mmCIF file of C-alpha atoms in Angstrom:
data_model
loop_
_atom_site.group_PDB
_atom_site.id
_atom_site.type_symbol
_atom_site.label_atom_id
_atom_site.label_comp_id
_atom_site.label_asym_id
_atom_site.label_seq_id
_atom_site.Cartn_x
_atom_site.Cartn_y
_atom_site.Cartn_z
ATOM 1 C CA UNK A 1 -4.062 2.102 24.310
ATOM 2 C CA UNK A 2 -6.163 -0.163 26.397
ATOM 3 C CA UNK A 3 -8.864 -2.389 23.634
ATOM 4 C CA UNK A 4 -11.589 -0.579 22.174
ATOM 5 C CA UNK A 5 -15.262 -1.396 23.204
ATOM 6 C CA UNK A 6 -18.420 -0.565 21.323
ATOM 7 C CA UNK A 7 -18.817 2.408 23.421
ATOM 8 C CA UNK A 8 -16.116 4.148 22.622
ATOM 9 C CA UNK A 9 -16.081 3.518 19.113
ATOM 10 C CA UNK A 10 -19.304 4.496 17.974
ATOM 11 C CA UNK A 11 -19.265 8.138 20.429
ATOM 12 C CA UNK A 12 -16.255 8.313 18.597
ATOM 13 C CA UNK A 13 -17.822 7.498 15.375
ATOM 14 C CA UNK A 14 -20.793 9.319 15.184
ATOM 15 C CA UNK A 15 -21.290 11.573 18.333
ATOM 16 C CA UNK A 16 -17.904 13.374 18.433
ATOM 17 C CA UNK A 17 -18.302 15.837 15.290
ATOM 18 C CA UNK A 18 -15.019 17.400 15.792
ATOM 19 C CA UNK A 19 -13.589 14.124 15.847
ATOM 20 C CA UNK A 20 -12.240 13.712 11.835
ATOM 21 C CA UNK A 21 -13.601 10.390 10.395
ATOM 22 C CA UNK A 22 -10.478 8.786 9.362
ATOM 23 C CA UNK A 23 -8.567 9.282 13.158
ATOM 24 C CA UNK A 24 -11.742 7.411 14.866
ATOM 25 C CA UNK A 25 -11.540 4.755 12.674
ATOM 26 C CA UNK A 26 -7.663 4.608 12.862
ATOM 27 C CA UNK A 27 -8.538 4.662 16.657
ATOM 28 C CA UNK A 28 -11.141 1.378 16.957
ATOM 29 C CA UNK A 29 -10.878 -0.169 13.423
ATOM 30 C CA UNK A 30 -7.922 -2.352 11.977
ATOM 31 C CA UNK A 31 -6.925 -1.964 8.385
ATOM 32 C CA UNK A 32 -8.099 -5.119 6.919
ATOM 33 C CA UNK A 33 -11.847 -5.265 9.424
ATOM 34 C CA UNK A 34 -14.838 -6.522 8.175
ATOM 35 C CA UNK A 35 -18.294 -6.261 8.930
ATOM 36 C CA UNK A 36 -21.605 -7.887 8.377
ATOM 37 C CA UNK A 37 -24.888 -6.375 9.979
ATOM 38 C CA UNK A 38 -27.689 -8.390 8.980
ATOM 39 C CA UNK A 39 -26.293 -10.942 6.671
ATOM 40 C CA UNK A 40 -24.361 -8.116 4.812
ATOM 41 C CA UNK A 41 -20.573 -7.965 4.599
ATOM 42 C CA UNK A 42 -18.963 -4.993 3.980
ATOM 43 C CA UNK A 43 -15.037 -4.266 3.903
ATOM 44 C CA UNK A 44 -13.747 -0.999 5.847
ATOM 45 C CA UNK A 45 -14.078 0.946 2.678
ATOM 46 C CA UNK A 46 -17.453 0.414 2.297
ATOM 47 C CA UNK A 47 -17.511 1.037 6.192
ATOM 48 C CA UNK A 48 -16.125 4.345 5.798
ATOM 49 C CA UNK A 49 -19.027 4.842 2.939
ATOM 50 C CA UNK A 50 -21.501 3.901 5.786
ATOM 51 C CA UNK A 51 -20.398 6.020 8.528
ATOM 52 C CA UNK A 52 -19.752 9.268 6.214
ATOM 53 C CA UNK A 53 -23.373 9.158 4.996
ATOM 54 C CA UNK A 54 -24.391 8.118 8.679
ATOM 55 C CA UNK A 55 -22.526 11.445 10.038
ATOM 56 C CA UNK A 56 -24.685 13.206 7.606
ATOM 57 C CA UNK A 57 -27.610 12.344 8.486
ATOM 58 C CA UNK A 58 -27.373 12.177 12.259
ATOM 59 C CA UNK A 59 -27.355 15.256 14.509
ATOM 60 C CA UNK A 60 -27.026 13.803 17.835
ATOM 61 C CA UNK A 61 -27.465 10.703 19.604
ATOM 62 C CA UNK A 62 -26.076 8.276 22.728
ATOM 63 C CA UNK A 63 -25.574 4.957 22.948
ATOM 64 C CA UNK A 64 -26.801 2.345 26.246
ATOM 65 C CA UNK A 65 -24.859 -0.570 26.644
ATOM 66 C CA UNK A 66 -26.959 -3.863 28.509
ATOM 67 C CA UNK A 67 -24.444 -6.624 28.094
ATOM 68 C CA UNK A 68 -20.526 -6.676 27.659
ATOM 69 C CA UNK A 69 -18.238 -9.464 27.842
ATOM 70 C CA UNK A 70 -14.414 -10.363 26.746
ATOM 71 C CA UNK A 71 -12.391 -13.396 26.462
ATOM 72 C CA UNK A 72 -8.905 -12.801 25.279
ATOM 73 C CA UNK A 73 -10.078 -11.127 21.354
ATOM 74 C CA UNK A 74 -13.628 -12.111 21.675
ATOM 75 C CA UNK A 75 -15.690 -9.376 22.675
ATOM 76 C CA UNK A 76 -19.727 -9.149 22.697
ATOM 77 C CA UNK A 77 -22.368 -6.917 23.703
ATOM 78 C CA UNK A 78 -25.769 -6.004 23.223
ATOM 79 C CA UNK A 79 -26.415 -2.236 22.724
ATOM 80 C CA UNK A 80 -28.871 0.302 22.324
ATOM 81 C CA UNK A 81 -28.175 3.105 19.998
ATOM 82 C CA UNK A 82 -30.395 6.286 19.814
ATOM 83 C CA UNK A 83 -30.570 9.244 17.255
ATOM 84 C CA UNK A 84 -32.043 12.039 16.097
ATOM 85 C CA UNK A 85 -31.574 12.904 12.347
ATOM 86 C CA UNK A 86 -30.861 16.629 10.863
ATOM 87 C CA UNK A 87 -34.751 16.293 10.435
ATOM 88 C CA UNK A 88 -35.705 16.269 14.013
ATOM 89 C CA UNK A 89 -36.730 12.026 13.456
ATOM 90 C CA UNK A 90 -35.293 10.028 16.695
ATOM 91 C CA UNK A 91 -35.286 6.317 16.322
ATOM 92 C CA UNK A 92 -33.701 3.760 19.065
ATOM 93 C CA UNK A 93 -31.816 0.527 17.631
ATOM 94 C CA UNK A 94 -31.089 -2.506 19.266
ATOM 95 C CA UNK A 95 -27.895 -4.272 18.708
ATOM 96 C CA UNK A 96 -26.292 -7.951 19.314
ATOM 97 C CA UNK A 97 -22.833 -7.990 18.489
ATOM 98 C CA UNK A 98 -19.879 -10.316 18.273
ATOM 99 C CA UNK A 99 -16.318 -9.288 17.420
ATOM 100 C CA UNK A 100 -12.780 -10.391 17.155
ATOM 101 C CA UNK A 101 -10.008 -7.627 18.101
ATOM 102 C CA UNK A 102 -6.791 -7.504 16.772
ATOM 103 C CA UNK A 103 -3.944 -8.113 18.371
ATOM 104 C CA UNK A 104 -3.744 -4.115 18.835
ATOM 105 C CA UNK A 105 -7.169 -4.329 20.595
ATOM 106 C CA UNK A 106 -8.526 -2.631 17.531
ATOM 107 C CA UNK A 107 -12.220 -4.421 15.889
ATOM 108 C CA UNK A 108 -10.775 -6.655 12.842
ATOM 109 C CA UNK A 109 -14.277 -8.013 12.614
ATOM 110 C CA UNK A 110 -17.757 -7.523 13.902
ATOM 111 C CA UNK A 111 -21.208 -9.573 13.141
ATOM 112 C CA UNK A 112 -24.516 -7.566 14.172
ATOM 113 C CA UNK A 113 -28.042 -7.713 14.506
ATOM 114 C CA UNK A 114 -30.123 -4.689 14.441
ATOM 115 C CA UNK A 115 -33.809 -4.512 15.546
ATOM 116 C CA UNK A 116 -35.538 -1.273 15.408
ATOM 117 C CA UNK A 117 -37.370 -0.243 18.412
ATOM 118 C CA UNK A 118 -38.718 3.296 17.554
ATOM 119 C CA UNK A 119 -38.748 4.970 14.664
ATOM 120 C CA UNK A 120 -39.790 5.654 11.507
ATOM 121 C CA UNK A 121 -40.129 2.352 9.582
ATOM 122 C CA UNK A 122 -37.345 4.362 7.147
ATOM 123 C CA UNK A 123 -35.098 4.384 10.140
ATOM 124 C CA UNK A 124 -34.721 0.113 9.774
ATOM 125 C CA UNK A 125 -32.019 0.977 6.842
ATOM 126 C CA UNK A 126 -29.891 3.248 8.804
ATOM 127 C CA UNK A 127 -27.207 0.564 9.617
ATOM 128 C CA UNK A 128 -26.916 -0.197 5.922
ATOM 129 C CA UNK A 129 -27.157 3.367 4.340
ATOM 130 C CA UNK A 130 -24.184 4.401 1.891
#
């Protein structure tokens, strides 16, 4: 399996519904990865928290990626990321990313930076929510 990208992790993640959890994460995340979005680090556990409450809140959504670049198991991006909630709210997110793969191509670990474009203010805590 060629390395993941952003891309394919988070359609996989959050816009494939018939796509169980636990197999995307198998698919883009290694066992031991670790995040922090906005000075907050959170171990895949509390990643799996994130995206399970994420999956019920969002109904549908794509994602627009600006920048990518790799160098060996450094990979970066900036991304765009738009939803609309079970409620009919749609909010667009801007992300800046850096990441280290694992030697399986997998994300081991990821730092982000989210700025809300649209949205309901509300919609600022949706890449923390648990």
């Amino acid at each position: 399996m060629p390395p993941t990208d952003i891309t394919r992790a988070i359609n996989d993640l959050l816009f494939t519904p018939d796509l169980g959890l636990d197999e995307a994460l198998d698919r883009h995340f290694a066992p031991d990865y670790r995040q922090r979005t906005d000075g907050v680090w959170t171990d895949r556990t509390e990643f799996t928290q994130h995206m399970t409450r994420l999956r019920s809140l969002i109904l549908s959504g794509h994602i627009e990626v600006h920048d990518e670049l790799r160098d060996g198991s450094r990979y970066a991006d900036r991304h765009t990321v738009t939803v609309t909630r079970h409620n009919g709210r749609t909010s667009r997110t801007e992300v800046y990313l850096f990441a280290e793969l694992a030697p399986d191509g997998r994300f081991q670990r990821v730092e982000e930076t989210t700025l809300l474009v649209t949205g309901d203010p509300d919609d600022e805590n949706l890449g923390h929510v648990r």
